[in-house]
Amino acid sequence: MEKERKNDRAWLLMDRQRHGVVEAAGDFAALFGLKCEQVKEDPSQVFAVVSGENGESFAALLGDWNGTVPVSFSVSWNDGERWGEVSLCPLAERDEVFVLFREITDERKLMADMDRKLLLAQEESLAKSAYLSDMSHEIRTPMNGILGLLKLAEGLIPEGGPLDTYMKKIRRLSVHLMSLVNDILDISRIESGRETLENGPVDLYAFGRRLRDMFWESTRQKGIALTVEWLDFDCGSVLGDELRLSQIMMNFLSNAVKFTSAGEIRVTLRQLHREGGSVDLMFRVQDTGIGMDPETIRRIFRPFEQADDHTRSTFGGTGLGMTITDRIVRLMGGEITVESAPGQGSAFSVYLNLLEAPEEGRKEPARGNFSFAGKRVLLAEDNRINGEVAVSLLQDLGAEADWAKDGREALELFEKSPLFFYDVVLLDVRMPRMGGREAARAIRGLKREDAKSTLIFALSADAFPEDRRLSTESRMDGHFAKPVDFEGMQEEIGRMLSEGKDDGERHVESFSA
């Protein structure tokens, strides 16, 4: 059996005045090929075999030591194949020095192997993240054109006819396809450890109202009552990731609508405890739907699993929604509970501890009556179909749009325009010659009065949190993810215009279909 080198060690007791060896013990044979008696007679044989990390002689290392404080330093054997550690400890009362030699070759190799594996894992993670970003971009770019063209076509077709029905079904299927793609991309990012959380003010009253507005029509069509309630609140605004909170509640609500044919869906936001600047909260969605047995409850948070084959064939979906929700809640440091029984509905509850928002973050955003009518928009988009669609949709909303094929052309158009000619600048991020973020920074840097005040938004198929942060750093006012909801964009731009902006305090939000 091979001897473990990590146990190979030897020591010397040396006289500090005469530099002679008082005692030698340990496995000098394994370390240096010498007997203890040989080392006692001539310790220079040991010192000649090893040198410091930077090639210093052992004598030089000893010479640099102040002789009063214990110290350890790494050494290597002169054959370059072995490494060791030498520790010096003064014994003041005896005017002697204790010198310990220990081989650390196996440790060094293990550390080098761990460093190599860590670097490889980091490279794989970065490659996976880049791949997911590219996949998201490549899928969202054509979907943006498809949904935009559908919107334009719907405006040309008489309502209520067969063609109108077909178009609406195509739109629903397209939106459903995007939700499936988003689920797959989300779980991939979370599993790879690339998902991060934002931290901004969340008005819980406005948050609940937005959930109600989003699901009002779908519940009305099924004849289901939708109720949103706020209980026991004396703190209405917290710090958190509103986009991910919305995703959690939208997953719960989507399932509630899907599996409930009659009765009620109740959304409850409740403050449980408040102390020391933090708030314990409960977010609950309760329905009167088909319910679940205990085995189904255990399965629903597993990736790609649904209640059964009948559920999959009847209701569709990837089986990832609840998995993603569970991972996001864990990322937030919270927990999910489920109460359900067959035929008696289900209640999904999320418990989170969040910090209170500062006073300035508690005001609900103003909503302006902005209209694109008569406004001038500068659009930069290198994809021909997406550019044509965006211009047409903006024109349908009453805007006058100038279309640049890349960031450099957009910069040139802005430079040549009269002061305050453009009300809004929309920039695709990935473009030849000059990308949108580079163009935004260049526009902000122009020496003209409107360069800092004109609203600039990213209009991009890049939809991850780091993409939003990059837009923030590029001094953009917002990041709209493709496929773009132009009516939602109009509402948000209206809010920002109604509030006014301070160039020193830019706030970036993200919007996606």
Short mmCIF file of C-alpha atoms in Angstrom, two decimals:
data_model
loop_
_atom_site.label_atom_id
_atom_site.label_comp_id
_atom_site.label_asym_id
_atom_site.label_seq_id
_atom_site.Cartn_x
_atom_site.Cartn_y
_atom_site.Cartn_z
CA MET A 1 0.00 0.00 0.00
CA GLU A 2 1.39 3.39 -1.01
CA LYS A 3 2.39 5.58 1.89
CA GLU A 4 0.41 8.81 2.28
CA ARG A 5 2.86 11.64 1.93
CA LYS A 6 0.58 14.04 3.77
CA ASN A 7 1.78 12.38 7.02
CA ASP A 8 5.47 12.82 6.17
CA ARG A 9 6.91 15.29 8.65
CA ALA A 10 10.10 15.87 10.59
CA TRP A 11 11.43 18.46 13.04
CA LEU A 12 14.59 20.05 14.28
CA LEU A 13 15.42 21.81 17.52
CA MET A 14 18.14 24.33 16.73
CA ASP A 15 20.35 26.49 18.94
CA ARG A 16 19.75 30.13 18.01
CA GLN A 17 23.23 31.27 18.95
CA ARG A 18 25.40 28.51 17.45
CA HIS A 19 22.87 27.50 14.68
CA GLY A 20 23.58 23.91 15.56
CA VAL A 21 21.01 21.10 15.77
CA VAL A 22 20.14 20.10 19.32
CA GLU A 23 17.71 17.38 18.30
CA ALA A 24 16.31 15.87 15.09
CA ALA A 25 13.34 13.52 14.83
CA GLY A 26 10.67 12.38 12.43
CA ASP A 27 10.70 10.96 8.93
CA PHE A 28 13.72 12.71 7.42
CA ALA A 29 14.29 9.57 5.35
CA ALA A 30 10.97 9.96 3.51
CA LEU A 31 11.33 13.71 3.13
CA PHE A 32 15.01 14.10 2.32
CA GLY A 33 16.54 10.62 2.07
CA LEU A 34 18.62 11.32 5.18
CA LYS A 35 18.87 9.74 8.60
CA CYS A 36 18.28 11.86 11.70
CA GLU A 37 21.94 11.41 12.71
CA GLN A 38 23.07 12.80 9.35
CA VAL A 39 20.84 15.84 9.76
CA LYS A 40 22.14 16.51 13.27
CA GLU A 41 25.71 16.39 12.04
CA ASP A 42 25.13 18.52 8.95
CA PRO A 43 21.72 20.29 8.67
CA SER A 44 22.89 22.12 5.54
CA GLN A 45 22.06 18.93 3.60
CA VAL A 46 18.37 19.58 4.36
CA PHE A 47 18.55 23.29 3.66
CA ALA A 48 20.19 22.68 0.28
CA VAL A 49 17.32 20.50 -0.95
CA VAL A 50 14.51 23.06 -0.58
CA SER A 51 13.95 26.67 -1.62
CA GLY A 52 11.23 29.28 -1.25
CA GLU A 53 8.33 29.78 -3.68
CA ASN A 54 10.30 32.50 -5.45
CA GLY A 55 13.57 30.57 -5.51
CA GLU A 56 15.08 31.99 -2.30
CA SER A 57 17.53 29.75 -0.50
CA PHE A 58 16.48 28.32 2.82
CA ALA A 59 19.28 30.28 4.49
CA ALA A 60 17.86 33.49 3.02
CA LEU A 61 14.41 32.66 4.34
CA LEU A 62 15.86 32.12 7.79
CA GLY A 63 17.79 35.37 7.51
CA ASP A 64 14.61 37.35 6.75
CA TRP A 65 12.83 35.98 9.81
CA ASN A 66 12.82 38.31 12.83
CA GLY A 67 13.19 35.34 15.15
CA THR A 68 10.39 36.33 17.51
CA VAL A 69 7.08 35.51 15.80
CA PRO A 70 6.05 32.00 14.66
CA VAL A 71 5.95 31.82 10.87
CA SER A 72 5.26 29.28 8.12
CA PHE A 73 6.26 29.44 4.49
CA SER A 74 6.02 27.14 1.50
CA VAL A 75 9.02 25.50 -0.06
CA SER A 76 9.63 23.26 -3.03
CA TRP A 77 12.10 20.48 -3.56
CA ASN A 78 14.66 21.35 -6.17
CA ASP A 79 13.44 18.55 -8.45
CA GLY A 80 10.20 20.54 -8.89
CA GLU A 81 8.02 17.53 -8.11
CA ARG A 82 7.38 18.00 -4.40
CA TRP A 83 6.20 20.80 -2.15
CA GLY A 84 6.49 21.33 1.55
CA GLU A 85 5.79 23.71 4.40
CA VAL A 86 8.35 24.85 6.95
CA SER A 87 7.21 26.32 10.27
CA LEU A 88 9.51 28.19 12.65
CA CYS A 89 8.60 28.74 16.27
CA PRO A 90 10.93 30.46 18.78
CA LEU A 91 11.36 28.95 22.23
CA ALA A 92 12.44 32.11 24.02
CA GLU A 93 12.95 30.59 27.44
CA ARG A 94 15.43 28.12 25.97
CA ASP A 95 16.89 30.37 23.26
CA GLU A 96 16.09 27.69 20.72
CA VAL A 97 14.04 27.42 17.51
CA PHE A 98 11.62 24.65 16.68
CA VAL A 99 11.66 23.88 12.91
CA LEU A 100 8.90 21.66 11.49
CA PHE A 101 9.08 20.23 7.97
CA ARG A 102 5.87 18.88 6.43
CA GLU A 103 5.27 17.65 2.91
CA ILE A 104 2.15 19.12 1.28
CA THR A 105 2.50 17.69 -2.23
CA ASP A 106 -0.87 15.93 -2.11
CA GLU A 107 -2.57 19.04 -0.72
CA ARG A 108 -1.06 21.21 -3.46
CA LYS A 109 -2.17 18.78 -6.14
CA LEU A 110 -5.65 18.60 -4.63
CA MET A 111 -5.91 22.40 -4.49
CA ALA A 112 -4.66 22.69 -8.07
CA ASP A 113 -7.23 20.11 -9.16
CA MET A 114 -9.99 21.95 -7.30
CA ASP A 115 -8.93 25.26 -8.86
CA ARG A 116 -8.96 23.65 -12.29
CA LYS A 117 -12.43 22.16 -11.74
CA LEU A 118 -13.74 25.46 -10.37
CA LEU A 119 -12.41 27.32 -13.39
CA LEU A 120 -13.95 24.72 -15.69
CA ALA A 121 -17.30 24.98 -13.88
CA GLN A 122 -17.20 28.77 -14.13
CA GLU A 123 -16.41 28.56 -17.83
CA GLU A 124 -19.24 26.07 -18.36
CA SER A 125 -21.63 28.28 -16.39
CA LEU A 126 -20.66 31.32 -18.45
CA ALA A 127 -21.01 29.32 -21.66
CA LYS A 128 -24.43 28.06 -20.58
CA SER A 129 -25.52 31.55 -19.62
CA ALA A 130 -24.34 32.91 -22.98
CA TYR A 131 -26.13 30.07 -24.76
CA LEU A 132 -29.38 30.73 -22.88
CA SER A 133 -29.10 34.43 -23.63
CA ASP A 134 -28.55 33.69 -27.31
CA MET A 135 -31.45 31.22 -27.36
CA SER A 136 -33.72 33.77 -25.70
CA HIS A 137 -32.63 36.40 -28.21
CA GLU A 138 -33.08 34.11 -31.22
CA ILE A 139 -36.57 33.04 -30.12
CA ARG A 140 -37.83 36.44 -29.01
CA THR A 141 -36.70 38.23 -32.18
CA PRO A 142 -39.02 36.34 -34.59
CA MET A 143 -41.80 36.13 -31.98
CA ASN A 144 -41.69 39.91 -31.72
CA GLY A 145 -42.35 40.12 -35.46
CA ILE A 146 -45.06 37.45 -35.37
CA LEU A 147 -47.02 39.06 -32.54
CA GLY A 148 -46.54 42.52 -34.00
CA LEU A 149 -47.84 41.44 -37.40
CA LEU A 150 -50.80 39.75 -35.69
CA LYS A 151 -51.58 43.02 -33.93
CA LEU A 152 -51.49 44.89 -37.23
CA ALA A 153 -53.60 42.24 -38.98
CA GLU A 154 -56.21 42.29 -36.21
CA GLY A 155 -56.65 45.99 -36.81
CA LEU A 156 -57.56 45.34 -40.46
CA ILE A 157 -60.03 42.50 -39.89
CA PRO A 158 -63.71 43.06 -38.99
CA GLU A 159 -64.41 41.95 -35.44
CA GLY A 160 -66.47 38.83 -34.88
CA GLY A 161 -65.84 37.12 -38.22
CA PRO A 162 -64.13 33.76 -38.78
CA LEU A 163 -60.82 35.40 -39.72
CA ASP A 164 -60.88 37.47 -36.53
CA THR A 165 -61.46 34.27 -34.55
CA TYR A 166 -58.51 32.57 -36.25
CA MET A 167 -56.23 35.52 -35.58
CA LYS A 168 -57.14 35.62 -31.91
CA LYS A 169 -56.42 31.89 -31.61
CA ILE A 170 -53.04 32.36 -33.30
CA ARG A 171 -52.25 35.14 -30.82
CA ARG A 172 -53.22 32.97 -27.84
CA LEU A 173 -51.09 30.11 -29.14
CA SER A 174 -48.15 32.45 -29.76
CA VAL A 175 -48.36 33.89 -26.26
CA HIS A 176 -48.62 30.34 -24.87
CA LEU A 177 -45.53 29.33 -26.86
CA MET A 178 -43.61 32.25 -25.37
CA SER A 179 -44.66 31.22 -21.87
CA LEU A 180 -43.35 27.69 -22.49
CA VAL A 181 -40.05 29.04 -23.81
CA ASN A 182 -39.77 31.37 -20.81
CA ASP A 183 -40.35 28.44 -18.43
CA ILE A 184 -37.57 26.39 -20.02
CA LEU A 185 -35.13 29.31 -20.03
CA ASP A 186 -36.02 30.21 -16.43
CA ILE A 187 -35.46 26.73 -15.03
CA SER A 188 -32.19 26.41 -16.96
CA ARG A 189 -30.89 29.67 -15.50
CA ILE A 190 -31.99 28.79 -11.98
CA GLU A 191 -30.44 25.31 -12.18
CA SER A 192 -27.15 26.79 -13.43
CA GLY A 193 -27.05 29.25 -10.51
CA ARG A 194 -27.18 32.27 -12.81
CA GLU A 195 -30.47 33.66 -11.51
CA THR A 196 -30.21 36.73 -9.30
CA LEU A 197 -32.77 38.91 -7.56
CA GLU A 198 -33.44 42.60 -7.95
CA ASN A 199 -34.19 44.74 -4.89
CA GLY A 200 -36.52 47.68 -5.36
CA PRO A 201 -39.62 49.18 -3.73
CA VAL A 202 -42.83 47.17 -4.13
CA ASP A 203 -46.14 48.85 -3.35
CA LEU A 204 -48.20 45.88 -2.15
CA TYR A 205 -51.54 47.58 -2.74
CA ALA A 206 -50.63 48.45 -6.33
CA PHE A 207 -49.14 44.96 -6.72
CA GLY A 208 -52.43 43.31 -5.75
CA ARG A 209 -54.44 45.59 -8.02
CA ARG A 210 -52.21 44.75 -10.99
CA LEU A 211 -52.75 41.03 -10.36
CA ARG A 212 -56.50 41.61 -10.28
CA ASP A 213 -56.39 43.58 -13.53
CA MET A 214 -54.29 40.91 -15.27
CA PHE A 215 -56.67 38.05 -14.43
CA TRP A 216 -59.98 39.87 -14.38
CA GLU A 217 -60.92 39.04 -17.98
CA SER A 218 -59.90 35.36 -17.88
CA THR A 219 -61.90 34.76 -14.68
CA ARG A 220 -64.88 36.72 -16.02
CA GLN A 221 -64.98 34.57 -19.15
CA LYS A 222 -65.20 31.41 -17.00
CA GLY A 223 -67.75 32.90 -14.63
CA ILE A 224 -65.37 32.73 -11.67
CA ALA A 225 -65.37 35.41 -8.96
CA LEU A 226 -61.94 37.02 -8.41
CA THR A 227 -61.26 38.69 -5.07
CA VAL A 228 -58.10 40.45 -3.90
CA GLU A 229 -57.77 41.32 -0.21
CA TRP A 230 -55.13 43.00 1.96
CA LEU A 231 -55.13 42.03 5.64
CA ASP A 232 -53.46 43.56 8.73
CA PHE A 233 -51.20 45.98 6.87
CA ASP A 234 -49.55 48.97 8.48
CA CYS A 235 -46.62 48.82 6.04
CA GLY A 236 -47.72 49.00 2.43
CA SER A 237 -44.35 49.00 0.69
CA VAL A 238 -41.37 46.62 0.92
CA LEU A 239 -38.07 46.01 -0.84
CA GLY A 240 -38.02 43.02 -3.18
CA ASP A 241 -37.96 41.73 -6.73
CA GLU A 242 -41.37 42.75 -8.04
CA LEU A 243 -40.88 40.92 -11.34
CA ARG A 244 -40.23 37.62 -9.54
CA LEU A 245 -43.00 38.22 -7.00
CA SER A 246 -45.35 38.74 -9.94
CA GLN A 247 -44.08 35.55 -11.55
CA ILE A 248 -44.82 33.58 -8.37
CA MET A 249 -48.35 34.91 -8.03
CA MET A 250 -49.06 34.66 -11.77
CA ASN A 251 -48.08 30.98 -11.71
CA PHE A 252 -50.47 30.39 -8.82
CA LEU A 253 -53.25 32.38 -10.47
CA SER A 254 -52.76 30.78 -13.89
CA ASN A 255 -53.13 27.35 -12.32
CA ALA A 256 -56.13 28.48 -10.30
CA VAL A 257 -57.89 29.75 -13.44
CA LYS A 258 -56.88 26.63 -15.38
CA PHE A 259 -58.18 24.14 -12.80
CA THR A 260 -61.27 26.03 -11.57
CA SER A 261 -64.49 25.81 -13.56
CA ALA A 262 -66.83 27.50 -11.08
CA GLY A 263 -66.76 29.32 -7.77
CA GLU A 264 -64.11 31.76 -6.59
CA ILE A 265 -60.41 32.56 -6.69
CA ARG A 266 -59.24 34.60 -3.71
CA VAL A 267 -55.89 36.40 -3.56
CA THR A 268 -54.76 37.34 -0.05
CA LEU A 269 -51.83 39.58 0.85
CA ARG A 270 -51.30 39.59 4.61
CA GLN A 271 -48.83 41.22 6.97
CA LEU A 272 -47.98 38.71 9.69
CA HIS A 273 -45.35 40.56 11.71
CA ARG A 274 -43.33 43.76 11.55
CA GLU A 275 -40.24 44.46 13.61
CA GLY A 276 -36.89 46.19 13.23
CA GLY A 277 -37.42 47.34 9.67
CA SER A 278 -38.44 43.92 8.32
CA VAL A 279 -41.88 42.52 7.55
CA ASP A 280 -43.17 38.93 7.52
CA LEU A 281 -45.66 38.55 4.68
CA MET A 282 -48.01 35.90 3.34
CA PHE A 283 -49.08 35.79 -0.32
CA ARG A 284 -51.92 33.31 -0.90
CA VAL A 285 -54.00 32.15 -3.87
CA GLN A 286 -57.01 30.01 -2.95
CA ASP A 287 -59.43 28.45 -5.43
CA THR A 288 -62.50 26.20 -5.55
CA GLY A 289 -61.08 24.03 -8.32
CA ILE A 290 -60.46 20.32 -8.75
CA GLY A 291 -57.99 20.04 -5.87
CA MET A 292 -55.19 17.51 -5.41
CA ASP A 293 -54.42 14.39 -3.44
CA PRO A 294 -51.28 14.18 -1.21
CA GLU A 295 -49.26 12.30 -3.85
CA THR A 296 -49.96 14.99 -6.45
CA ILE A 297 -48.93 17.71 -4.01
CA ARG A 298 -45.59 15.94 -3.53
CA ARG A 299 -45.04 15.76 -7.30
CA ILE A 300 -46.01 19.21 -8.55
CA PHE A 301 -42.74 20.88 -7.54
CA ARG A 302 -40.62 18.35 -9.44
CA PRO A 303 -39.37 19.47 -12.88
CA PHE A 304 -41.46 18.37 -15.89
CA GLU A 305 -44.06 16.60 -13.75
CA GLN A 306 -47.79 17.24 -13.65
CA ALA A 307 -50.63 15.63 -11.76
CA ASP A 308 -51.16 12.85 -14.34
CA ASP A 309 -51.39 12.15 -18.07
CA HIS A 310 -54.98 13.39 -18.14
CA THR A 311 -53.87 16.75 -16.71
CA ARG A 312 -51.09 17.03 -19.29
CA SER A 313 -53.36 16.20 -22.24
CA THR A 314 -56.28 18.30 -21.01
CA PHE A 315 -54.55 21.41 -19.67
CA GLY A 316 -51.12 21.37 -21.36
CA GLY A 317 -48.03 23.15 -20.06
CA THR A 318 -44.43 22.15 -19.45
CA GLY A 319 -44.82 21.08 -15.84
CA LEU A 320 -42.16 23.64 -14.92
CA GLY A 321 -44.23 26.51 -13.53
CA MET A 322 -44.41 25.26 -9.95
CA THR A 323 -40.78 24.12 -10.00
CA ILE A 324 -39.70 27.60 -11.05
CA THR A 325 -41.95 29.15 -8.41
CA ASP A 326 -40.47 26.93 -5.69
CA ARG A 327 -36.89 27.76 -6.74
CA ILE A 328 -37.60 31.51 -6.81
CA VAL A 329 -39.19 31.39 -3.35
CA ARG A 330 -36.16 29.49 -2.02
CA LEU A 331 -33.88 32.06 -3.65
CA MET A 332 -35.81 34.72 -1.72
CA GLY A 333 -35.33 32.80 1.54
CA GLY A 334 -39.03 31.96 1.83
CA GLU A 335 -41.20 28.85 1.82
CA ILE A 336 -44.33 27.55 0.09
CA THR A 337 -47.17 25.63 1.72
CA VAL A 338 -49.99 23.82 -0.08
CA GLU A 339 -53.41 22.90 1.29
CA SER A 340 -55.63 20.84 -0.99
CA ALA A 341 -57.97 17.89 -1.28
CA PRO A 342 -59.66 16.34 -4.33
CA GLY A 343 -62.81 18.24 -5.22
CA GLN A 344 -62.23 20.87 -2.52
CA GLY A 345 -59.90 23.32 -4.23
CA SER A 346 -56.35 24.35 -3.40
CA ALA A 347 -54.57 27.07 -1.44
CA PHE A 348 -50.95 27.98 -2.25
CA SER A 349 -49.22 30.24 0.28
CA VAL A 350 -45.80 31.89 0.15
CA TYR A 351 -44.15 33.20 3.31
CA LEU A 352 -41.42 35.82 2.91
CA ASN A 353 -39.47 38.15 5.16
CA LEU A 354 -38.74 41.43 3.34
CA LEU A 355 -37.32 44.77 4.39
CA GLU A 356 -39.52 47.83 4.61
CA ALA A 357 -39.08 50.25 1.73
CA PRO A 358 -37.72 53.71 2.58
CA GLU A 359 -40.29 56.49 2.65
CA GLU A 360 -39.36 57.81 -0.80
CA GLY A 361 -40.04 54.37 -2.29
CA ARG A 362 -43.60 54.07 -0.95
CA LYS A 363 -45.36 56.32 -3.40
CA GLU A 364 -47.33 54.50 -6.11
CA PRO A 365 -46.11 55.55 -9.56
CA ALA A 366 -48.18 58.24 -11.17
CA ARG A 367 -50.20 57.26 -14.21
CA GLY A 368 -50.29 59.87 -16.94
CA ASN A 369 -52.71 60.22 -19.84
CA PHE A 370 -49.90 60.03 -22.37
CA SER A 371 -50.73 59.46 -26.01
CA PHE A 372 -48.29 58.81 -28.82
CA ALA A 373 -50.38 61.05 -31.05
CA GLY A 374 -48.15 63.81 -32.41
CA LYS A 375 -45.05 62.50 -30.62
CA ARG A 376 -41.79 61.95 -32.47
CA VAL A 377 -40.05 58.59 -31.88
CA LEU A 378 -36.55 57.60 -32.98
CA LEU A 379 -36.34 53.83 -33.48
CA ALA A 380 -33.13 51.84 -34.04
CA GLU A 381 -33.74 48.26 -35.22
CA ASP A 382 -31.57 46.21 -37.57
CA ASN A 383 -34.16 43.47 -38.20
CA ARG A 384 -36.20 44.57 -41.21
CA ILE A 385 -39.48 42.87 -40.25
CA ASN A 386 -39.30 44.00 -36.62
CA GLY A 387 -38.46 47.52 -37.76
CA GLU A 388 -41.40 47.66 -40.15
CA VAL A 389 -43.75 46.23 -37.53
CA ALA A 390 -42.59 48.64 -34.81
CA VAL A 391 -42.96 51.68 -37.09
CA SER A 392 -46.47 50.57 -38.13
CA LEU A 393 -47.58 49.92 -34.55
CA LEU A 394 -46.21 53.28 -33.42
CA GLN A 395 -47.99 54.99 -36.29
CA ASP A 396 -51.23 53.22 -35.34
CA LEU A 397 -50.82 54.77 -31.90
CA GLY A 398 -50.42 58.20 -33.47
CA ALA A 399 -46.65 58.60 -33.36
CA GLU A 400 -44.31 59.83 -36.06
CA ALA A 401 -41.40 57.41 -36.21
CA ASP A 402 -37.95 57.68 -37.79
CA TRP A 403 -36.29 54.32 -38.31
CA ALA A 404 -32.51 53.90 -38.09
CA LYS A 405 -30.94 50.58 -39.10
CA ASP A 406 -28.31 50.60 -36.32
CA GLY A 407 -27.10 52.58 -33.33
CA ARG A 408 -24.67 54.74 -35.27
CA GLU A 409 -27.38 55.90 -37.67
CA ALA A 410 -29.65 56.63 -34.69
CA LEU A 411 -26.89 58.71 -33.10
CA GLU A 412 -26.38 60.64 -36.33
CA LEU A 413 -30.12 61.32 -36.68
CA PHE A 414 -30.29 62.56 -33.09
CA GLU A 415 -27.23 64.77 -33.57
CA LYS A 416 -28.67 66.37 -36.71
CA SER A 417 -32.17 66.88 -35.29
CA PRO A 418 -33.35 70.21 -33.80
CA LEU A 419 -33.35 70.49 -30.01
CA PHE A 420 -36.15 68.48 -28.34
CA PHE A 421 -37.18 67.06 -31.72
CA TYR A 422 -37.51 63.49 -30.39
CA ASP A 423 -39.72 62.69 -27.42
CA VAL A 424 -38.69 59.04 -27.15
CA VAL A 425 -35.73 56.97 -28.41
CA LEU A 426 -36.16 53.19 -28.74
CA LEU A 427 -32.93 51.24 -29.27
CA ASP A 428 -32.49 47.58 -30.08
CA VAL A 429 -29.50 46.26 -28.13
CA ARG A 430 -27.76 43.94 -30.58
CA MET A 431 -27.06 45.78 -33.84
CA PRO A 432 -24.15 45.97 -36.29
CA ARG A 433 -21.71 48.92 -36.27
CA MET A 434 -23.06 50.26 -32.95
CA GLY A 435 -25.32 48.55 -30.42
CA GLY A 436 -28.16 50.21 -28.55
CA ARG A 437 -26.38 50.65 -25.24
CA GLU A 438 -23.34 52.21 -26.87
CA ALA A 439 -25.66 54.52 -28.79
CA ALA A 440 -27.49 55.48 -25.57
CA ARG A 441 -24.22 56.39 -23.86
CA ALA A 442 -23.15 58.39 -26.90
CA ILE A 443 -26.45 60.31 -27.00
CA ARG A 444 -26.24 61.09 -23.28
CA GLY A 445 -22.73 62.41 -23.84
CA LEU A 446 -23.69 64.90 -26.54
CA LYS A 447 -23.25 68.56 -25.65
CA ARG A 448 -26.84 69.59 -26.27
CA GLU A 449 -29.64 70.49 -23.94
CA ASP A 450 -31.94 67.55 -24.74
CA ALA A 451 -29.28 64.81 -24.60
CA LYS A 452 -29.86 64.05 -20.92
CA SER A 453 -33.61 64.62 -20.75
CA THR A 454 -34.90 62.65 -23.76
CA LEU A 455 -36.38 59.30 -22.77
CA ILE A 456 -34.29 56.37 -24.04
CA PHE A 457 -35.44 52.76 -23.80
CA ALA A 458 -33.86 49.44 -24.71
CA LEU A 459 -36.11 47.50 -27.07
CA SER A 460 -34.46 44.12 -26.90
CA ALA A 461 -34.76 40.37 -27.26
CA ASP A 462 -32.35 40.14 -24.29
CA ALA A 463 -34.63 39.71 -21.30
CA PHE A 464 -32.55 38.54 -18.32
CA PRO A 465 -31.87 40.59 -15.14
CA GLU A 466 -28.27 41.27 -16.14
CA ASP A 467 -29.56 42.71 -19.42
CA ARG A 468 -31.69 45.18 -17.48
CA ARG A 469 -28.72 46.11 -15.32
CA LEU A 470 -26.60 46.75 -18.40
CA SER A 471 -29.34 49.05 -19.70
CA THR A 472 -29.30 50.90 -16.39
CA GLU A 473 -25.54 51.31 -16.58
CA SER A 474 -25.91 52.64 -20.13
CA ARG A 475 -28.15 55.43 -18.76
CA MET A 476 -31.32 54.16 -20.37
CA ASP A 477 -34.69 54.85 -18.76
CA GLY A 478 -36.19 51.41 -19.26
CA HIS A 479 -35.78 47.98 -20.81
CA PHE A 480 -38.66 46.54 -22.85
CA ALA A 481 -38.24 42.83 -23.59
CA LYS A 482 -39.44 41.46 -26.91
CA PRO A 483 -42.10 40.52 -27.83
CA VAL A 484 -43.05 44.11 -27.06
CA ASP A 485 -46.45 45.10 -25.73
CA PHE A 486 -46.69 48.56 -27.29
CA GLU A 487 -49.75 49.51 -25.25
CA GLY A 488 -47.89 48.63 -22.05
CA MET A 489 -44.93 50.60 -23.36
CA GLN A 490 -47.16 53.60 -24.01
CA GLU A 491 -48.54 53.43 -20.47
CA GLU A 492 -45.06 53.26 -18.93
CA ILE A 493 -43.68 56.07 -21.06
CA GLY A 494 -46.73 58.10 -20.11
CA ARG A 495 -46.01 57.48 -16.43
CA MET A 496 -42.42 58.61 -16.78
CA LEU A 497 -43.33 61.70 -18.76
CA SER A 498 -46.02 62.63 -16.25
CA GLU A 499 -43.58 62.28 -13.34
CA GLY A 500 -40.66 64.08 -14.96
CA LYS A 501 -37.08 62.83 -14.49
CA ASP A 502 -33.95 63.77 -12.60
CA ASP A 503 -30.95 62.77 -14.68
CA GLY A 504 -28.98 62.02 -11.55
CA GLU A 505 -31.50 59.45 -10.31
CA ARG A 506 -32.47 57.25 -13.24
CA HIS A 507 -34.82 54.36 -12.55
CA VAL A 508 -34.99 51.38 -14.89
CA GLU A 509 -37.87 48.93 -15.04
CA SER A 510 -38.37 45.85 -17.18
CA PHE A 511 -41.43 44.93 -19.17
CA SER A 512 -42.13 41.77 -21.12
CA ALA A 513 -45.04 40.03 -22.70
#
